PDB file of C-alpha atoms in Angstrom:
ATOM      1  CA  MET H 119      14.683   4.231  17.857  1.00  0.00           C
ATOM      2  CA  LYS H 120      15.211   1.950  20.806  1.00  0.00           C
ATOM      3  CA  LYS H 121      15.924  -1.989  21.699  1.00  0.00           C
ATOM      4  CA  SER H 122      12.838  -3.943  22.769  1.00  0.00           C
ATOM      5  CA  LEU H 123      12.223  -7.742  24.286  1.00  0.00           C
ATOM      6  CA  ILE H 124       9.201  -8.050  21.951  1.00  0.00           C
ATOM      7  CA  LEU H 125       9.848 -11.341  20.018  1.00  0.00           C
ATOM      8  CA  THR H 126       8.565 -11.460  16.296  1.00  0.00           C
ATOM      9  CA  CYS H 127       9.203 -13.507  13.393  1.00  0.00           C
ATOM     10  CA  LEU H 128       8.176 -13.312   9.882  1.00  0.00           C
ATOM     11  CA  LEU H 129       9.160 -16.055   7.328  1.00  0.00           C
ATOM     12  CA  CYS H 130       5.506 -15.972   5.921  1.00  0.00           C
ATOM     13  CA  ALA H 131       2.891 -13.596   7.084  1.00  0.00           C
ATOM     14  CA  PHE H 132      -0.467 -14.594   8.895  1.00  0.00           C
ATOM     15  CA  SER H 133      -3.348 -12.987   7.292  1.00  0.00           C
ATOM     16  CA  GLN H 134      -6.809 -11.833   8.566  1.00  0.00           C
ATOM     17  CA  PRO H 135     -10.385 -11.485   6.979  1.00  0.00           C
ATOM     18  CA  ILE H 136     -10.700 -13.692   3.645  1.00  0.00           C
ATOM     19  CA  PHE H 137      -7.140 -15.026   4.505  1.00  0.00           C
ATOM     20  CA  ALA H 138      -7.796 -16.146   7.945  1.00  0.00           C
ATOM     21  CA  GLN H 139      -6.288 -19.199   9.244  1.00  0.00           C
ATOM     22  CA  ALA H 140      -3.491 -19.321   6.182  1.00  0.00           C
ATOM     23  CA  ILE H 141       0.090 -18.656   6.254  1.00  0.00           C
ATOM     24  CA  TYR H 142       1.537 -17.574   2.548  1.00  0.00           C
ATOM     25  CA  GLY H 143       5.079 -17.830   1.310  1.00  0.00           C
ATOM     26  CA  VAL H 144       7.284 -18.083  -1.737  1.00  0.00           C
ATOM     27  CA  PHE H 145       7.964 -21.582  -2.577  1.00  0.00           C
ATOM     28  CA  SER H 146      10.989 -23.008  -4.785  1.00  0.00           C
ATOM     29  CA  LEU H 147       9.821 -25.750  -7.233  1.00  0.00           C
ATOM     30  CA  PRO H 148      11.221 -29.264  -7.792  1.00  0.00           C
ATOM     31  CA  PRO H 149      14.669 -28.650  -9.635  1.00  0.00           C
ATOM     32  CA  ALA H 150      14.050 -31.731 -11.954  1.00  0.00           C
ATOM     33  CA  ASN H 151      11.581 -29.677 -14.269  1.00  0.00           C
ATOM     34  CA  ASN H 152      11.395 -26.369 -12.778  1.00  0.00           C
ATOM     35  CA  PHE H 153      14.836 -25.100 -11.790  1.00  0.00           C
ATOM     36  CA  GLY H 154      14.801 -21.792  -9.782  1.00  0.00           C
ATOM     37  CA  GLU H 155      11.220 -21.145 -10.446  1.00  0.00           C
ATOM     38  CA  LYS H 156       8.765 -19.983  -7.875  1.00  0.00           C
ATOM     39  CA  GLN H 157       5.116 -19.957  -6.938  1.00  0.00           C
ATOM     40  CA  ILE H 158       2.958 -18.351  -4.118  1.00  0.00           C
ATOM     41  CA  GLY H 159       1.530 -21.039  -1.805  1.00  0.00           C
ATOM     42  CA  ASN H 160      -0.257 -21.125   1.538  1.00  0.00           C
ATOM     43  CA  ILE H 161       0.398 -23.716   4.285  1.00  0.00           C
ATOM     44  CA  SER H 162      -2.591 -24.842   6.508  1.00  0.00           C
ATOM     45  CA  PRO H 163      -1.414 -24.254  10.191  1.00  0.00           C
ATOM     46  CA  THR H 164      -3.535 -27.175  11.207  1.00  0.00           C
ATOM     47  CA  THR H 165      -2.378 -29.917   8.892  1.00  0.00           C
ATOM     48  CA  GLY H 166       1.036 -28.335   7.435  1.00  0.00           C
ATOM     49  CA  ASP H 167      -0.383 -29.091   3.831  1.00  0.00           C
ATOM     50  CA  ILE H 168       0.809 -26.656   1.077  1.00  0.00           C
ATOM     51  CA  SER H 169      -1.097 -25.533  -1.451  1.00  0.00           C
ATOM     52  CA  LEU H 170       0.503 -23.593  -4.752  1.00  0.00           C
ATOM     53  CA  LEU H 171      -1.563 -20.866  -6.273  1.00  0.00           C
ATOM     54  CA  GLY H 172      -1.254 -20.643  -9.975  1.00  0.00           C
ATOM     55  CA  THR H 173       1.132 -22.354 -12.207  1.00  0.00           C
ATOM     56  CA  ASN H 174       5.293 -22.778 -12.442  1.00  0.00           C
ATOM     57  CA  THR H 175       4.958 -19.769 -14.783  1.00  0.00           C
ATOM     58  CA  SER H 176       2.656 -17.529 -12.899  1.00  0.00           C
ATOM     59  CA  ILE H 177       5.137 -15.677 -11.155  1.00  0.00           C
ATOM     60  CA  GLU H 178       7.827 -15.528 -13.693  1.00  0.00           C
ATOM     61  CA  ASP H 179       8.823 -17.820 -16.690  1.00  0.00           C
ATOM     62  CA  GLY H 180      12.279 -18.558 -15.490  1.00  0.00           C
ATOM     63  CA  ARG H 181      14.381 -18.892 -12.603  1.00  0.00           C
ATOM     64  CA  ILE H 182      14.285 -16.419  -9.610  1.00  0.00           C
ATOM     65  CA  ASP H 183      16.777 -16.085  -7.032  1.00  0.00           C
ATOM     66  CA  MET H 184      16.013 -14.996  -3.337  1.00  0.00           C
ATOM     67  CA  THR H 185      17.925 -14.472  -0.425  1.00  0.00           C
ATOM     68  CA  THR H 186      15.591 -14.037   2.777  1.00  0.00           C
ATOM     69  CA  GLY H 187      12.659 -15.515   1.249  1.00  0.00           C
ATOM     70  CA  ALA H 188      10.800 -12.981   3.136  1.00  0.00           C
ATOM     71  CA  THR H 189       7.222 -11.929   2.102  1.00  0.00           C
ATOM     72  CA  ALA H 190       4.986  -9.108   2.709  1.00  0.00           C
ATOM     73  CA  LEU H 191       1.319  -9.232   2.885  1.00  0.00           C
ATOM     74  CA  ASN H 192      -1.055  -6.701   1.914  1.00  0.00           C
ATOM     75  CA  VAL H 193      -4.621  -8.135   3.220  1.00  0.00           C
ATOM     76  CA  THR H 194      -6.899  -5.397   1.771  1.00  0.00           C
ATOM     77  CA  ASP H 195      -5.871  -5.677  -1.755  1.00  0.00           C
ATOM     78  CA  SER H 196      -5.125  -9.439  -1.775  1.00  0.00           C
ATOM     79  CA  LYS H 197      -1.408  -9.175  -2.426  1.00  0.00           C
ATOM     80  CA  SER H 198       2.032 -10.378  -1.542  1.00  0.00           C
ATOM     81  CA  TYR H 199       5.278  -8.660  -2.222  1.00  0.00           C
ATOM     82  CA  PHE H 200       8.840 -10.171  -2.414  1.00  0.00           C
ATOM     83  CA  ILE H 201      12.317  -9.317  -3.770  1.00  0.00           C
ATOM     84  CA  GLY H 202      13.876 -11.591  -6.141  1.00  0.00           C
ATOM     85  CA  GLU H 203      16.738 -11.363  -8.571  1.00  0.00           C
ATOM     86  CA  ASP H 204      15.208 -12.426 -11.895  1.00  0.00           C
ATOM     87  CA  ASN H 205      17.600 -14.773 -13.989  1.00  0.00           C
ATOM     88  CA  SER H 206      14.874 -15.439 -17.105  1.00  0.00           C
ATOM     89  CA  ASP H 207      17.138 -13.281 -19.349  1.00  0.00           C
ATOM     90  CA  ASP H 208      20.528 -14.893 -18.332  1.00  0.00           C
ATOM     91  CA  PRO H 209      23.108 -13.550 -18.273  1.00  0.00           C
ATOM     92  CA  VAL H 210      21.332 -10.318 -17.561  1.00  0.00           C
ATOM     93  CA  LEU H 211      20.336 -10.667 -13.786  1.00  0.00           C
ATOM     94  CA  VAL H 212      17.454  -8.000 -12.597  1.00  0.00           C
ATOM     95  CA  ASP H 213      16.613  -7.240  -9.093  1.00  0.00           C
ATOM     96  CA  ARG H 214      13.054  -6.695  -8.853  1.00  0.00           C
ATOM     97  CA  ILE H 215      10.138  -6.267  -6.147  1.00  0.00           C
ATOM     98  CA  TYR H 216       7.181  -8.558  -7.157  1.00  0.00           C
ATOM     99  CA  THR H 217       3.735  -7.891  -6.442  1.00  0.00           C
ATOM    100  CA  VAL H 218       1.650 -11.287  -6.466  1.00  0.00           C
ATOM    101  CA  ASP H 219      -2.219 -11.611  -6.326  1.00  0.00           C
ATOM    102  CA  LEU H 220      -3.143 -13.907  -3.674  1.00  0.00           C
ATOM    103  CA  LEU H 221      -6.355 -15.267  -5.391  1.00  0.00           C
ATOM    104  CA  THR H 222      -4.774 -16.420  -8.617  1.00  0.00           C
ATOM    105  CA  GLY H 223      -0.756 -16.548  -7.995  1.00  0.00           C
ATOM    106  CA  ILE H 224      -0.097 -14.499 -11.005  1.00  0.00           C
ATOM    107  CA  THR H 225       2.231 -11.497 -10.725  1.00  0.00           C
ATOM    108  CA  ASP H 226       0.622  -8.312 -11.275  1.00  0.00           C
ATOM    109  CA  SER H 227       4.163  -6.456 -11.534  1.00  0.00           C
ATOM    110  CA  SER H 228       7.779  -6.672 -11.284  1.00  0.00           C
ATOM    111  CA  PRO H 229       9.508  -3.670 -11.652  1.00  0.00           C
ATOM    112  CA  ALA H 230      13.228  -3.505 -11.195  1.00  0.00           C
ATOM    113  CA  LEU H 231      14.454  -1.802  -7.926  1.00  0.00           C
ATOM    114  CA  SER H 232      16.195   1.472  -8.079  1.00  0.00           C
ATOM    115  CA  ILE H 233      20.110   1.150  -8.554  1.00  0.00           C
ATOM    116  CA  GLY H 234      21.999   0.158  -5.792  1.00  0.00           C
ATOM    117  CA  TYR H 235      19.193  -1.871  -4.111  1.00  0.00           C
ATOM    118  CA  THR H 236      19.658  -5.802  -4.472  1.00  0.00           C
ATOM    119  CA  THR H 237      18.147  -8.971  -3.679  1.00  0.00           C
ATOM    120  CA  SER H 238      21.499  -9.845  -1.840  1.00  0.00           C
ATOM    121  CA  THR H 239      21.207  -6.842   0.445  1.00  0.00           C
ATOM    122  CA  ASN H 240      17.790  -7.195   1.163  1.00  0.00           C
ATOM    123  CA  PHE H 241      17.099  -8.441   4.629  1.00  0.00           C
ATOM    124  CA  GLY H 242      13.388  -8.239   5.195  1.00  0.00           C
ATOM    125  CA  ILE H 243       9.987  -6.256   3.932  1.00  0.00           C
ATOM    126  CA  TRP H 244       6.946  -5.483   5.688  1.00  0.00           C
ATOM    127  CA  TYR H 245       3.699  -3.666   4.306  1.00  0.00           C
ATOM    128  CA  ASP H 246       1.881  -1.054   6.485  1.00  0.00           C
ATOM    129  CA  ASP H 247      -1.663  -1.544   5.424  1.00  0.00           C
ATOM    130  CA  ILE H 248      -2.804   1.702   7.332  1.00  0.00           C
ATOM    131  CA  ASP H 249      -0.064   4.133   5.548  1.00  0.00           C
ATOM    132  CA  ASP H 250      -0.205   1.673   2.288  1.00  0.00           C
ATOM    133  CA  ILE H 251       3.721   1.689   2.381  1.00  0.00           C
ATOM    134  CA  LEU H 252       6.111  -1.368   1.882  1.00  0.00           C
ATOM    135  CA  TYR H 253       9.057  -1.061   3.805  1.00  0.00           C
ATOM    136  CA  GLY H 254      12.557  -2.860   3.190  1.00  0.00           C
ATOM    137  CA  LEU H 255      15.641  -3.285   5.311  1.00  0.00           C
ATOM    138  CA  PHE H 256      18.945  -3.174   3.044  1.00  0.00           C
ATOM    139  CA  LEU H 257      22.780  -3.802   3.841  1.00  0.00           C
ATOM    140  CA  VAL H 258      24.502  -0.768   2.466  1.00  0.00           C
ATOM    141  CA  ASP H 259      28.270  -0.734   1.818  1.00  0.00           C
ATOM    142  CA  SER H 260      28.165  -3.938   3.656  1.00  0.00           C
ATOM    143  CA  ILE H 261      28.021  -1.962   7.150  1.00  0.00           C
ATOM    144  CA  THR H 262      25.189   0.191   7.216  1.00  0.00           C
ATOM    145  CA  ALA H 263      21.381  -1.081   7.758  1.00  0.00           C
ATOM    146  CA  GLU H 264      19.366   1.212   5.906  1.00  0.00           C
ATOM    147  CA  LEU H 265      15.252   1.469   5.964  1.00  0.00           C
ATOM    148  CA  ALA H 266      13.657   2.271   2.859  1.00  0.00           C
ATOM    149  CA  SER H 267      10.326   2.398   1.455  1.00  0.00           C
ATOM    150  CA  ILE H 268       9.685   0.682  -2.023  1.00  0.00           C
ATOM    151  CA  ASP H 269       7.062   1.543  -4.623  1.00  0.00           C
ATOM    152  CA  PRO H 270       5.651  -1.928  -5.930  1.00  0.00           C
ATOM    153  CA  SER H 271       4.480  -0.594  -8.951  1.00  0.00           C
ATOM    154  CA  THR H 272       7.489   1.464 -10.016  1.00  0.00           C
ATOM    155  CA  GLY H 273      10.701  -0.029  -8.105  1.00  0.00           C
ATOM    156  CA  ILE H 274      11.737   3.166  -6.577  1.00  0.00           C
ATOM    157  CA  VAL H 275      13.384   2.810  -3.252  1.00  0.00           C
ATOM    158  CA  THR H 276      13.437   5.671  -1.264  1.00  0.00           C
ATOM    159  CA  THR H 277      15.479   6.251   2.075  1.00  0.00           C
ATOM    160  CA  VAL H 278      13.610   6.394   5.362  1.00  0.00           C
ATOM    161  CA  ILE H 279      16.497   5.876   7.976  1.00  0.00           C
ATOM    162  CA  ALA H 280      19.989   5.971   6.364  1.00  0.00           C
ATOM    163  CA  ASP H 281      21.484   4.152   9.221  1.00  0.00           C
ATOM    164  CA  VAL H 282      19.197   2.530  11.820  1.00  0.00           C
ATOM    165  CA  VAL H 283      22.133   1.221  14.394  1.00  0.00           C
ATOM    166  CA  GLY H 284      24.178   4.064  14.153  1.00  0.00           C
ATOM    167  CA  GLU H 285      27.488   1.604  14.271  1.00  0.00           C
ATOM    168  CA  GLU H 286      28.702  -1.024  12.056  1.00  0.00           C
ATOM    169  CA  VAL H 287      26.581  -3.845  11.207  1.00  0.00           C
ATOM    170  CA  GLU H 288      27.948  -7.157  12.189  1.00  0.00           C
ATOM    171  CA  SER H 289      24.746  -9.499  11.514  1.00  0.00           C
ATOM    172  CA  LEU H 290      21.266  -9.114  10.412  1.00  0.00           C
ATOM    173  CA  ALA H 291      18.524 -11.743  10.760  1.00  0.00           C
ATOM    174  CA  SER H 292      17.844 -13.089   7.378  1.00  0.00           C
ATOM    175  CA  GLY H 293      13.995 -12.205   6.767  1.00  0.00           C
ATOM    176  CA  LEU H 294      13.051 -11.499  10.166  1.00  0.00           C
ATOM    177  CA  MET H 295      11.222  -7.945   9.543  1.00  0.00           C
ATOM    178  CA  THR H 296       7.727  -6.945  10.880  1.00  0.00           C
ATOM    179  CA  GLY H 297       5.763  -4.061  12.353  1.00  0.00           C
ATOM    180  CA  GLY H 298       3.008  -2.825  14.238  1.00  0.00           C
ATOM    181  CA  ARG H 299       1.132   0.149  15.983  1.00  0.00           C
ATOM    182  CA  ASP H 300       1.132   0.892  19.620  1.00  0.00           C
ATOM    183  CA  ASN H 301      -1.798   2.474  20.729  1.00  0.00           C
ATOM    184  CA  THR H 302      -0.709   2.944  24.381  1.00  0.00           C
ATOM    185  CA  ASN H 303      -2.628   5.816  25.785  1.00  0.00           C
ATOM    186  CA  GLY H 304      -3.965   6.485  22.020  1.00  0.00           C
ATOM    187  CA  ALA H 305      -0.333   7.327  20.640  1.00  0.00           C
ATOM    188  CA  ASP H 306      -0.819   5.083  17.583  1.00  0.00           C
ATOM    189  CA  ALA H 307       2.851   4.824  17.269  1.00  0.00           C
ATOM    190  CA  LYS H 308       4.319   3.234  13.825  1.00  0.00           C
ATOM    191  CA  ARG H 309       7.136   0.689  14.960  1.00  0.00           C
ATOM    192  CA  ILE H 310       9.071  -1.599  13.082  1.00  0.00           C
ATOM    193  CA  PHE H 311      10.969  -4.883  14.627  1.00  0.00           C
ATOM    194  CA  THR H 312      14.158  -6.535  13.137  1.00  0.00           C
ATOM    195  CA  PHE H 313      17.144  -8.408  14.495  1.00  0.00           C
ATOM    196  CA  ILE H 314      20.438  -6.419  13.688  1.00  0.00           C
ATOM    197  CA  ASN H 315      23.926  -7.423  15.814  1.00  0.00           C
ATOM    198  CA  ASP H 316      22.211  -9.971  17.762  1.00  0.00           C
ATOM    199  CA  SER H 317      19.657  -7.474  19.233  1.00  0.00           C
ATOM    200  CA  LEU H 318      16.217  -7.048  18.440  1.00  0.00           C
ATOM    201  CA  PHE H 319      15.406  -3.403  17.578  1.00  0.00           C
ATOM    202  CA  ALA H 320      12.170  -1.574  17.487  1.00  0.00           C
ATOM    203  CA  ILE H 321      12.397   1.403  15.038  1.00  0.00           C
ATOM    204  CA  ASP H 322      10.029   3.958  15.824  1.00  0.00           C
ATOM    205  CA  LEU H 323       8.904   5.571  12.942  1.00  0.00           C
ATOM    206  CA  ASP H 324       7.162   8.920  14.377  1.00  0.00           C
ATOM    207  CA  ASN H 325      10.282  10.023  15.802  1.00  0.00           C
TER     208      ASN H 325
END
């Protein structure tokens, strides 16, 4: 693991192939009629116009709370992932990983996350389309940044790096997490980038 000066930003994800020129995100609907409901949509980078996919009940029939608003994009399978707290059966609150079809805006699956991993402690997700792994950054015990993998079909969270920083976390950048491959000299090194304690961390997953 080492710090880097590369600047990256992930609030929504730029897509490729069939989603070229589009930016995707999760949008809150007007509170007057659809308080807390969410819809997947895309933003035109040229006009700023927002096009919502599906209807107000396509993701969930009820309120969903999100901490970061971060989404991860699976271009190959045309899916978007995000973590949210399901309030549809209030007062029972369930933290879920949502998989939404980018062609229809409809939820494919929304299993509960493993116990101990919540919407409020998640600070970003990133999907590695080469290895087909969804990663998440969680704040554990209010002081430790943990990198984990998330199975979007079961909600099972598995620790990848228990302590990314090696010291107490004072601040995390909400939703700012992305990754990629460094093919320098044919190395094909996989790295994840995120802001922790006001510094940009490059997390090397191959070491």
